[in-house]
Coordinates of C-alpha atoms and ligand atoms in Angstrom, one line a residue:
X1 CA 0.0 0.1 0.0
X2 CA 1.4 3.6 -0.9
X3 CA 2.2 5.8 2.0
X4 CA -0.5 8.2 1.5
X5 CA -3.0 5.6 1.2
X6 CA -1.9 3.8 4.2
X7 CA -2.0 6.9 6.3
X8 CA -5.6 7.3 5.3
X9 CA -6.6 3.9 5.8
X10 CA -5.0 3.7 9.3
X11 CA -6.9 7.0 10.1
X12 CA -10.2 5.4 9.1
X13 CA -9.4 2.5 11.4
X14 CA -8.5 4.7 14.2
X15 CA -11.6 6.8 13.9
X16 CA -13.7 3.7 14.0
X17 CA -12.2 2.7 17.2
X18 CA -12.6 6.2 18.7
X19 CA -8.9 7.2 18.6
X20 CA -7.0 10.1 17.2
X21 CA -4.1 10.0 14.8
X22 CA -1.6 11.3 17.6
X23 CA 2.1 11.8 16.9
X24 CA 2.9 8.8 19.1
X25 CA 0.7 6.6 17.0
X26 CA 2.0 8.0 13.8
X27 CA 5.6 7.3 14.7
X28 CA 4.7 3.8 15.7
X29 CA 2.9 3.1 12.4
X30 CA 5.9 4.5 10.5
X31 CA 8.3 2.2 12.4
X32 CA 6.1 -0.8 11.5
X33 CA 5.9 0.4 8.0
X34 CA 9.6 0.4 7.5
X35 CA 10.2 -2.8 9.3
X36 CA 11.2 -6.0 7.2
X37 CA 10.0 -8.3 9.8
X38 CA 7.4 -8.6 12.6
X39 CA 8.7 -6.8 15.6
X40 CA 9.0 -7.7 19.1
X41 CA 8.3 -5.2 22.0
X42 CA 12.1 -5.1 22.4
X43 CA 12.6 -4.4 18.7
X44 CA 10.0 -1.9 18.8
X45 CA 11.5 -0.1 22.2
X46 CA 14.8 0.1 20.2
X47 CA 13.2 1.8 17.2
X48 CA 11.0 3.9 19.3
X49 CA 14.0 5.3 21.3
X50 CA 15.6 6.5 18.0
X51 CA 12.1 8.1 16.8
X52 CA 11.8 9.8 20.3
X53 CA 8.5 8.0 21.2
X54 CA 8.0 7.8 25.1
X55 CA 8.7 4.3 26.1
X56 CA 6.2 4.9 28.9
X57 CA 3.2 5.0 26.0
X58 CA 4.6 2.5 23.8
X59 CA 2.5 -0.6 25.4
X60 CA -0.6 1.5 25.2
X61 CA -0.1 2.7 21.5
X62 CA 0.5 -1.0 20.5
X63 CA -2.5 -2.3 22.3
X64 CA -4.6 0.6 20.8
X65 CA -3.3 -0.2 17.3
X66 CA -4.1 -3.8 17.7
X67 CA -7.7 -2.9 19.0
X68 CA -8.2 -0.6 16.0
X69 CA -7.2 -3.5 13.7
X70 CA -4.0 -1.8 12.4
X71 CA -1.6 -4.2 13.9
X72 CA -1.9 -7.8 14.5
X73 CA -0.2 -9.8 17.1
X74 CA 1.7 -13.0 15.9
X75 CA 2.6 -15.7 18.3
X76 CA 5.3 -17.8 16.9
X77 CA 6.1 -19.5 20.1
X78 CA 4.4 -19.8 23.5
X79 CA 5.2 -16.4 25.3
X80 CA 6.9 -14.8 22.3
X81 CA 4.8 -12.2 20.6
X82 CA 5.6 -10.0 17.7
X83 CA 3.6 -7.4 16.0
X84 CA 3.1 -6.3 12.1
X85 CA 0.7 -4.4 10.0
X86 CA -2.5 -6.3 9.4
X87 CA -2.5 -8.1 6.1
X88 CA -4.6 -5.5 4.3
X89 CA -2.3 -2.6 5.2
X90 CA 0.9 -4.7 4.3
X91 CA 2.0 -6.6 1.2
X92 CA 1.2 -10.0 1.5
X93 CA 4.0 -12.1 2.7
X94 CA 5.3 -15.0 4.7
X95 CA 7.8 -15.6 7.4
X96 CA 10.8 -17.4 8.1
X97 CA 11.1 -18.1 11.8
X98 CA 14.4 -19.4 13.5
X99 CA 13.5 -21.6 16.3
X100 CA 16.9 -21.2 18.0
X101 CA 17.4 -17.4 18.2
X102 CA 13.9 -16.3 17.5
X103 CA 14.5 -13.9 14.6
X104 CA 11.8 -13.6 12.0
X105 CA 12.3 -12.7 8.6
X106 CA 9.5 -11.7 5.9
X107 CA 9.5 -12.9 2.3
X108 CA 7.1 -12.0 -0.4
X109 CA 5.0 -14.1 -2.8
X110 CA 5.7 -11.8 -5.7
X111 CA 8.8 -13.5 -7.5
X112 CA 7.4 -16.7 -6.3
X113 CA 4.2 -16.8 -8.1
X114 CA 4.3 -20.5 -8.3
X115 CA 4.2 -20.6 -4.6
X116 CA 1.1 -18.4 -4.3
X117 CA -0.5 -20.3 -7.1
X118 CA 0.1 -23.7 -5.6
X119 CA -1.2 -22.3 -2.0
X120 CA -4.3 -21.1 -3.8
X121 CA -5.1 -24.3 -5.5
X122 CA -4.5 -26.3 -2.4
X123 CA -6.7 -23.7 -0.5
X124 CA -9.5 -24.2 -3.0
X125 CA -9.7 -27.8 -3.0
X126 CA -9.4 -28.1 0.7
X127 CA -11.9 -25.4 1.1
X128 CA -14.4 -27.4 -1.0
X129 CA -13.9 -30.5 0.7
X130 CA -14.6 -29.1 4.0
X131 CA -17.0 -26.6 2.7
X132 CA -15.3 -24.0 4.3
X133 CA -15.1 -20.3 3.2
X134 CA -11.3 -19.3 3.2
X135 CA -10.7 -15.5 3.3
X136 CA -6.7 -15.5 3.3
X137 CA -3.9 -17.7 4.3
X138 CA -0.8 -17.6 6.4
X139 CA 2.3 -19.7 5.7
X140 CA 5.4 -19.5 8.0
X141 CA 8.5 -21.6 7.8
X142 CA 10.1 -22.7 10.9
X143 CA 13.7 -23.8 11.0
X144 CA 17.3 -22.3 11.8
X145 CA 18.6 -19.0 10.3
X146 CA 22.0 -18.8 8.4
X147 CA 23.5 -17.5 11.6
X148 CA 22.3 -20.4 13.8
X149 CA 23.2 -23.1 11.3
X150 CA 26.6 -21.4 10.9
X151 CA 26.2 -21.5 7.1
Ligands
ZN1 ZN1 18.8 -18.1 14.3
ZN2 ZN1 1.0 -16.4 0.2

């Protein structure tokens, strides 16, 4: 989504939740927009410090943005939460999750049209069999990153 369209759509979502576009919320959305991976609260704190967002309000801002359906909370492992922009606000992508160090990396479908096509085909036939109306999919790969495998 283009930056101006993103700002507008986030504005709508905040308004529906009865929230205003405050400077702190703008900064946090901008941080997520430029992130190449889902962010943990620790990642977010590091970036917020640089952006001069008061750390004291960070948890509140994140929970407000989750409530407004701007951010989604991802749980890859028990007790290990990360956040990213909801699918409609971000480009469709998948995750590479390292089970050793916990790093999470995004990868996109474009450039991998065969993958998205295969997932779509599988989704359609599974949906038909189960009479399930699919809206979207999530596909995450779990394993060890290059650093952890020493490759
Ligand atoms: Zn790793
Ligand atoms: Zn996909």
